[in-house]
């Protein structure tokens, strides 16, 4: 059995109020959707790989998520 196709997406958090003001832990992205948050970028800073769960999501942030088509659809439905 082959593994499902995985897709990497970059999400601009400022465009999605459901993400703002909460930590990655509070959002429970992986447990609710199966999507993995691979990286985090605050403003013009470098991308931080495997961001800590206590990191709050702010307007100028971008997150990098990885998942299959169904997982990404679930993520978009819940958070975007």
mmCIF file of C-alpha atoms in Angstrom:
data_model
loop_
_atom_site.group_PDB
_atom_site.id
_atom_site.type_symbol
_atom_site.label_atom_id
_atom_site.label_comp_id
_atom_site.label_asym_id
_atom_site.label_seq_id
_atom_site.Cartn_x
_atom_site.Cartn_y
_atom_site.Cartn_z
ATOM 1 C CA UNK A 1 0.000 0.000 0.000
ATOM 2 C CA UNK A 2 1.441 3.368 -1.027
ATOM 3 C CA UNK A 3 1.474 6.341 1.294
ATOM 4 C CA UNK A 4 -0.985 9.153 0.584
ATOM 5 C CA UNK A 5 0.250 12.197 -1.299
ATOM 6 C CA UNK A 6 1.365 14.873 1.124
ATOM 7 C CA UNK A 7 1.143 18.575 0.438
ATOM 8 C CA UNK A 8 2.959 21.468 2.095
ATOM 9 C CA UNK A 9 1.041 24.725 2.412
ATOM 10 C CA UNK A 10 1.936 28.146 3.763
ATOM 11 C CA UNK A 11 -0.851 29.885 5.665
ATOM 12 C CA UNK A 12 -0.876 33.626 6.334
ATOM 13 C CA UNK A 13 -2.408 33.763 9.817
ATOM 14 C CA UNK A 14 -3.445 37.437 9.701
ATOM 15 C CA UNK A 15 -6.067 36.564 7.106
ATOM 16 C CA UNK A 16 -7.671 33.955 9.384
ATOM 17 C CA UNK A 17 -8.995 35.236 12.739
ATOM 18 C CA UNK A 18 -9.772 31.733 14.063
ATOM 19 C CA UNK A 19 -6.001 31.169 14.380
ATOM 20 C CA UNK A 20 -5.112 34.456 16.094
ATOM 21 C CA UNK A 21 -4.453 34.875 19.799
ATOM 22 C CA UNK A 22 -4.181 31.178 20.582
ATOM 23 C CA UNK A 23 -1.152 28.963 21.026
ATOM 24 C CA UNK A 24 -0.482 26.039 18.720
ATOM 25 C CA UNK A 25 -1.323 23.794 21.670
ATOM 26 C CA UNK A 26 -4.699 25.447 22.197
ATOM 27 C CA UNK A 27 -5.541 25.151 18.506
ATOM 28 C CA UNK A 28 -5.005 21.349 18.630
ATOM 29 C CA UNK A 29 -4.386 21.294 14.874
ATOM 30 C CA UNK A 30 -2.834 17.845 14.687
ATOM 31 C CA UNK A 31 -5.326 16.085 16.953
ATOM 32 C CA UNK A 32 -8.323 17.727 15.237
ATOM 33 C CA UNK A 33 -7.211 17.417 11.597
ATOM 34 C CA UNK A 34 -4.118 15.209 11.335
ATOM 35 C CA UNK A 35 -2.209 18.156 9.827
ATOM 36 C CA UNK A 36 1.335 18.665 11.075
ATOM 37 C CA UNK A 37 2.599 22.204 11.711
ATOM 38 C CA UNK A 38 6.137 21.943 10.343
ATOM 39 C CA UNK A 39 7.246 25.531 10.655
ATOM 40 C CA UNK A 40 6.436 28.991 11.860
ATOM 41 C CA UNK A 41 7.553 32.395 10.641
ATOM 42 C CA UNK A 42 7.047 35.627 12.567
ATOM 43 C CA UNK A 43 7.186 38.691 10.323
ATOM 44 C CA UNK A 44 10.539 38.882 8.539
ATOM 45 C CA UNK A 45 12.298 36.370 10.804
ATOM 46 C CA UNK A 46 13.642 33.031 9.631
ATOM 47 C CA UNK A 47 11.352 30.016 9.567
ATOM 48 C CA UNK A 48 11.418 28.091 12.839
ATOM 49 C CA UNK A 49 11.090 24.356 12.206
ATOM 50 C CA UNK A 50 8.994 22.335 14.679
ATOM 51 C CA UNK A 51 7.687 25.376 16.582
ATOM 52 C CA UNK A 52 6.978 25.018 20.314
ATOM 53 C CA UNK A 53 3.367 24.333 21.317
ATOM 54 C CA UNK A 54 3.261 27.387 23.595
ATOM 55 C CA UNK A 55 3.899 29.740 20.650
ATOM 56 C CA UNK A 56 0.976 32.199 20.285
ATOM 57 C CA UNK A 57 -0.237 32.896 16.760
ATOM 58 C CA UNK A 58 -0.106 36.581 15.823
ATOM 59 C CA UNK A 59 -1.358 38.611 12.841
ATOM 60 C CA UNK A 60 2.029 38.823 11.061
ATOM 61 C CA UNK A 61 2.746 35.099 11.406
ATOM 62 C CA UNK A 62 2.804 32.394 8.773
ATOM 63 C CA UNK A 63 2.591 28.689 9.502
ATOM 64 C CA UNK A 64 3.738 25.862 7.264
ATOM 65 C CA UNK A 65 1.510 22.800 7.396
ATOM 66 C CA UNK A 66 1.814 19.300 5.944
ATOM 67 C CA UNK A 67 -0.973 16.835 5.298
ATOM 68 C CA UNK A 68 -2.870 14.837 2.738
ATOM 69 C CA UNK A 69 -5.784 16.332 0.795
ATOM 70 C CA UNK A 70 -8.429 15.240 3.320
ATOM 71 C CA UNK A 71 -6.438 16.520 6.287
ATOM 72 C CA UNK A 72 -5.837 19.883 4.623
ATOM 73 C CA UNK A 73 -9.541 20.169 3.790
ATOM 74 C CA UNK A 74 -10.373 19.495 7.454
ATOM 75 C CA UNK A 75 -7.862 22.145 8.524
ATOM 76 C CA UNK A 76 -9.348 24.728 6.158
ATOM 77 C CA UNK A 77 -12.883 23.939 7.269
ATOM 78 C CA UNK A 78 -12.036 24.330 10.962
ATOM 79 C CA UNK A 79 -9.570 27.212 10.934
ATOM 80 C CA UNK A 80 -9.907 29.252 7.747
#
